[in-house]
Amino acid sequence: MASTRREAVEEHDGAKQVTRRGFLRWVSGIGAAVSAAVVGFPAIRAFVSPVLAAPPLDNWVKVADDIALLDVGVPVRVNFVQSTVDAWLESRTLNGVWLFTEDGEKFKAYNGHCTHLGCAYIYDKDHKNFLCPCHHGQFDVTTGRVLAGPPPRPLDELEVQVRDSAVFVKYRDFRLGIAEKVEA
Ligand code: FES
């Protein structure tokens, strides 16, 4: 009779131990899962965020609010800041385009970088062409073709759209110093 009672007590203690052990295992499992999430999330984010944060393919930039305010026959340079996110780093770049119209209806836009080595070129009012101060490259305003100097190809023309009197340019950069127009 005494031995039966002892067995019953041992069985009860054993069940208690199993329950306590199970509980501890459950708690440590939860802890491990939380730790993995805390450590792993930034690592996963570093791989995933560049894809999620990639700039949209249609990189349209508004460069003029009203076509009526743009001079005909005189190019105007428009600068704008673009943000790019690489993993957790956000960088801002100052870009620019030259906008030109001969009739106030159809517009041309050129990437603001010289096709030689990427310097910012200016409009030479006296000669009515574009002039790159770095190596004296010159370009025709109406076509973008090279008039003088080392640039290996014409200025990089960009797509333009007029929407409700505002002018938008699809901004792109291209590889410098080569004869072909290849997106960078
Ligand atoms: S960078 Fe423009 S001519 Fe060289």
CSV table of C-alpha atoms and ligand atoms in Angstrom, one decimal:
chain,number,residue,atom,x,y,z
A,1,MET,CA,0.0,0.0,0.0
A,2,ALA,CA,2.9,2.4,1.0
A,3,SER,CA,4.7,1.5,-2.2
A,4,THR,CA,1.6,2.3,-4.3
A,5,ARG,CA,1.3,5.7,-2.7
A,6,ARG,CA,5.1,6.4,-3.3
A,7,GLU,CA,4.6,5.4,-6.9
A,8,ALA,CA,1.7,7.7,-7.2
A,9,VAL,CA,3.7,10.6,-5.7
A,10,GLU,CA,6.7,9.9,-8.0
A,11,GLU,CA,4.3,9.8,-11.0
A,12,HIS,CA,2.8,13.1,-10.0
A,13,ASP,CA,6.3,14.7,-9.5
A,14,GLY,CA,7.4,13.3,-12.9
A,15,ALA,CA,4.3,14.8,-14.6
A,16,LYS,CA,5.1,18.2,-12.9
A,17,GLN,CA,8.7,18.0,-14.1
A,18,VAL,CA,7.6,17.2,-17.7
A,19,THR,CA,5.2,20.1,-17.5
A,20,ARG,CA,7.9,22.5,-16.2
A,21,ARG,CA,10.4,21.2,-18.8
A,22,GLY,CA,7.9,21.7,-21.5
A,23,PHE,CA,7.1,25.2,-20.4
A,24,LEU,CA,10.8,26.1,-20.3
A,25,ARG,CA,11.3,24.7,-23.7
A,26,TRP,CA,8.4,26.7,-25.0
A,27,VAL,CA,9.7,29.9,-23.4
A,28,SER,CA,13.2,29.4,-24.9
A,29,GLY,CA,11.7,28.7,-28.3
A,30,ILE,CA,9.8,31.9,-28.2
A,31,GLY,CA,13.0,33.7,-27.1
A,32,ALA,CA,15.0,32.2,-30.0
A,33,ALA,CA,12.3,33.3,-32.5
A,34,VAL,CA,12.3,36.8,-31.2
A,35,SER,CA,16.1,37.0,-31.3
A,36,ALA,CA,16.2,35.7,-34.8
A,37,ALA,CA,13.6,38.3,-35.9
A,38,VAL,CA,15.5,41.2,-34.2
A,39,VAL,CA,18.8,40.1,-35.7
A,40,GLY,CA,17.5,38.9,-39.0
A,41,PHE,CA,15.1,41.7,-40.0
A,42,PRO,CA,17.8,44.4,-40.7
A,43,ALA,CA,19.8,41.9,-42.7
A,44,ILE,CA,16.8,40.8,-44.8
A,45,ARG,CA,15.8,44.5,-45.2
A,46,ALA,CA,19.2,45.3,-46.5
A,47,PHE,CA,18.7,42.8,-49.3
A,48,VAL,CA,15.1,43.5,-50.0
A,49,SER,CA,14.9,47.3,-49.7
A,50,PRO,CA,17.0,48.2,-52.8
A,51,VAL,CA,14.4,46.4,-54.9
A,52,LEU,CA,11.5,47.9,-53.0
A,53,ALA,CA,13.0,51.3,-53.0
A,54,ALA,CA,14.3,51.3,-56.6
A,55,PRO,CA,13.4,54.5,-58.5
A,56,PRO,CA,10.4,54.0,-60.8
A,57,LEU,CA,11.2,53.0,-64.4
A,58,ASP,CA,9.2,56.0,-65.7
A,59,ASN,CA,11.5,58.7,-64.3
A,60,TRP,CA,9.4,61.7,-65.4
A,61,VAL,CA,10.4,65.0,-63.9
A,62,LYS,CA,8.4,68.2,-64.2
A,63,VAL,CA,10.8,70.9,-65.6
A,64,ALA,CA,8.4,73.7,-66.3
A,65,ASP,CA,5.0,74.6,-64.8
A,66,ASP,CA,3.7,76.6,-67.8
A,67,ILE,CA,4.9,76.5,-71.4
A,68,ALA,CA,3.7,80.1,-71.8
A,69,LEU,CA,6.5,81.3,-69.5
A,70,LEU,CA,9.3,79.8,-71.6
A,71,ASP,CA,11.2,81.9,-74.1
A,72,VAL,CA,11.1,80.8,-77.7
A,73,GLY,CA,14.4,80.3,-79.4
A,74,VAL,CA,16.5,80.6,-76.1
A,75,PRO,CA,17.3,77.4,-74.2
A,76,VAL,CA,16.8,77.3,-70.5
A,77,ARG,CA,18.6,75.1,-68.0
A,78,VAL,CA,16.5,73.4,-65.3
A,79,ASN,CA,18.1,71.8,-62.3
A,80,PHE,CA,16.5,69.4,-59.9
A,81,VAL,CA,17.5,67.1,-57.1
A,82,GLN,CA,16.8,63.3,-57.3
A,83,SER,CA,17.0,60.9,-54.4
A,84,THR,CA,18.1,57.3,-54.7
A,85,VAL,CA,18.1,54.7,-51.9
A,86,ASP,CA,20.8,52.0,-51.8
A,87,ALA,CA,20.2,49.6,-49.0
A,88,TRP,CA,19.9,52.0,-46.0
A,89,LEU,CA,21.8,54.9,-47.6
A,90,GLU,CA,19.8,57.7,-49.2
A,91,SER,CA,21.8,59.9,-51.6
A,92,ARG,CA,20.7,63.0,-53.5
A,93,THR,CA,22.1,64.1,-56.8
A,94,LEU,CA,21.8,67.4,-58.5
A,95,ASN,CA,20.8,66.8,-62.2
A,96,GLY,CA,19.9,69.2,-64.9
A,97,VAL,CA,18.4,69.4,-68.4
A,98,TRP,CA,18.4,72.0,-71.1
A,99,LEU,CA,15.0,72.8,-72.5
A,100,PHE,CA,14.5,74.4,-75.9
A,101,THR,CA,11.6,75.3,-78.2
A,102,GLU,CA,11.6,77.0,-81.5
A,103,ASP,CA,7.8,77.5,-81.7
A,104,GLY,CA,6.5,77.3,-78.1
A,105,GLU,CA,4.7,74.0,-78.9
A,106,LYS,CA,7.3,71.4,-79.5
A,107,PHE,CA,10.1,71.0,-77.0
A,108,LYS,CA,13.5,69.4,-77.0
A,109,ALA,CA,15.4,68.4,-73.8
A,110,TYR,CA,19.0,67.5,-73.5
A,111,ASN,CA,20.7,65.8,-70.5
A,112,GLY,CA,22.7,68.5,-68.8
A,113,HIS,CA,26.0,66.5,-68.9
A,114,CYS,CA,28.4,67.0,-71.8
A,115,THR,CA,28.8,63.7,-73.6
A,116,HIS,CA,32.6,63.9,-73.4
A,117,LEU,CA,33.4,63.6,-69.6
A,118,GLY,CA,30.1,64.9,-68.1
A,119,CYS,CA,30.8,68.5,-67.4
A,120,ALA,CA,27.9,70.9,-67.1
A,121,TYR,CA,27.8,73.0,-70.4
A,122,ILE,CA,26.4,76.5,-70.8
A,123,TYR,CA,24.5,78.4,-73.4
A,124,ASP,CA,26.8,80.8,-75.3
A,125,LYS,CA,24.6,83.7,-76.2
A,126,ASP,CA,27.1,85.3,-78.5
A,127,HIS,CA,27.4,82.3,-80.8
A,128,LYS,CA,24.0,80.8,-80.1
A,129,ASN,CA,25.3,77.4,-79.3
A,130,PHE,CA,26.1,75.3,-76.3
A,131,LEU,CA,29.7,75.5,-74.9
A,132,CYS,CA,31.4,73.1,-72.6
A,133,PRO,CA,34.0,74.9,-70.6
A,134,CYS,CA,36.0,71.8,-69.7
A,135,HIS,CA,37.5,71.0,-73.1
A,136,HIS,CA,35.8,73.6,-75.3
A,137,GLY,CA,33.2,71.2,-76.8
A,138,GLN,CA,30.5,73.0,-78.7
A,139,PHE,CA,27.0,71.7,-79.6
A,140,ASP,CA,24.2,72.9,-81.9
A,141,VAL,CA,21.2,74.0,-79.9
A,142,THR,CA,18.5,72.8,-82.2
A,143,THR,CA,19.9,69.3,-82.9
A,144,GLY,CA,22.5,68.7,-80.2
A,145,ARG,CA,25.1,67.7,-82.8
A,146,VAL,CA,28.8,68.3,-82.1
A,147,LEU,CA,30.2,71.5,-83.7
A,148,ALA,CA,33.7,71.4,-82.2
A,149,GLY,CA,35.9,69.8,-79.6
A,150,PRO,CA,36.3,66.3,-78.3
A,151,PRO,CA,32.8,65.1,-77.5
A,152,PRO,CA,32.3,61.8,-79.2
A,153,ARG,CA,28.5,62.1,-79.8
A,154,PRO,CA,25.7,64.7,-79.9
A,155,LEU,CA,24.0,65.8,-76.7
A,156,ASP,CA,21.8,63.1,-75.1
A,157,GLU,CA,18.2,64.0,-76.1
A,158,LEU,CA,15.5,63.1,-73.6
A,159,GLU,CA,11.8,62.3,-74.1
A,160,VAL,CA,9.5,65.3,-73.5
A,161,GLN,CA,5.8,65.5,-72.8
A,162,VAL,CA,3.5,68.5,-72.3
A,163,ARG,CA,0.7,67.8,-69.9
A,164,ASP,CA,-1.8,70.6,-69.0
A,165,SER,CA,0.7,73.2,-70.1
A,166,ALA,CA,3.4,71.7,-67.8
A,167,VAL,CA,6.6,70.2,-69.4
A,168,PHE,CA,7.9,66.8,-68.2
A,169,VAL,CA,11.1,65.2,-69.1
A,170,LYS,CA,12.0,61.5,-68.8
A,171,TYR,CA,15.4,61.8,-67.2
A,172,ARG,CA,18.1,59.4,-68.1
A,173,ASP,CA,21.9,59.3,-67.7
A,174,PHE,CA,24.1,57.8,-70.4
A,175,ARG,CA,27.7,56.5,-70.5
A,176,LEU,CA,30.2,59.2,-71.2
A,177,GLY,CA,33.1,59.4,-73.6
A,178,ILE,CA,31.8,56.9,-76.1
A,179,ALA,CA,30.2,57.3,-79.6
A,180,GLU,CA,27.1,55.2,-78.8
A,181,LYS,CA,24.2,56.4,-76.6
A,182,VAL,CA,24.1,53.7,-74.0
A,183,GLU,CA,22.2,54.1,-70.8
A,184,ALA,CA,24.4,54.3,-67.7
B,1,FES,S1,33.7,67.4,-70.7
B,1,FES,FE1,32.8,68.6,-72.2
B,1,FES,S2,34.3,68.9,-73.7
B,1,FES,FE2,35.2,67.6,-72.2
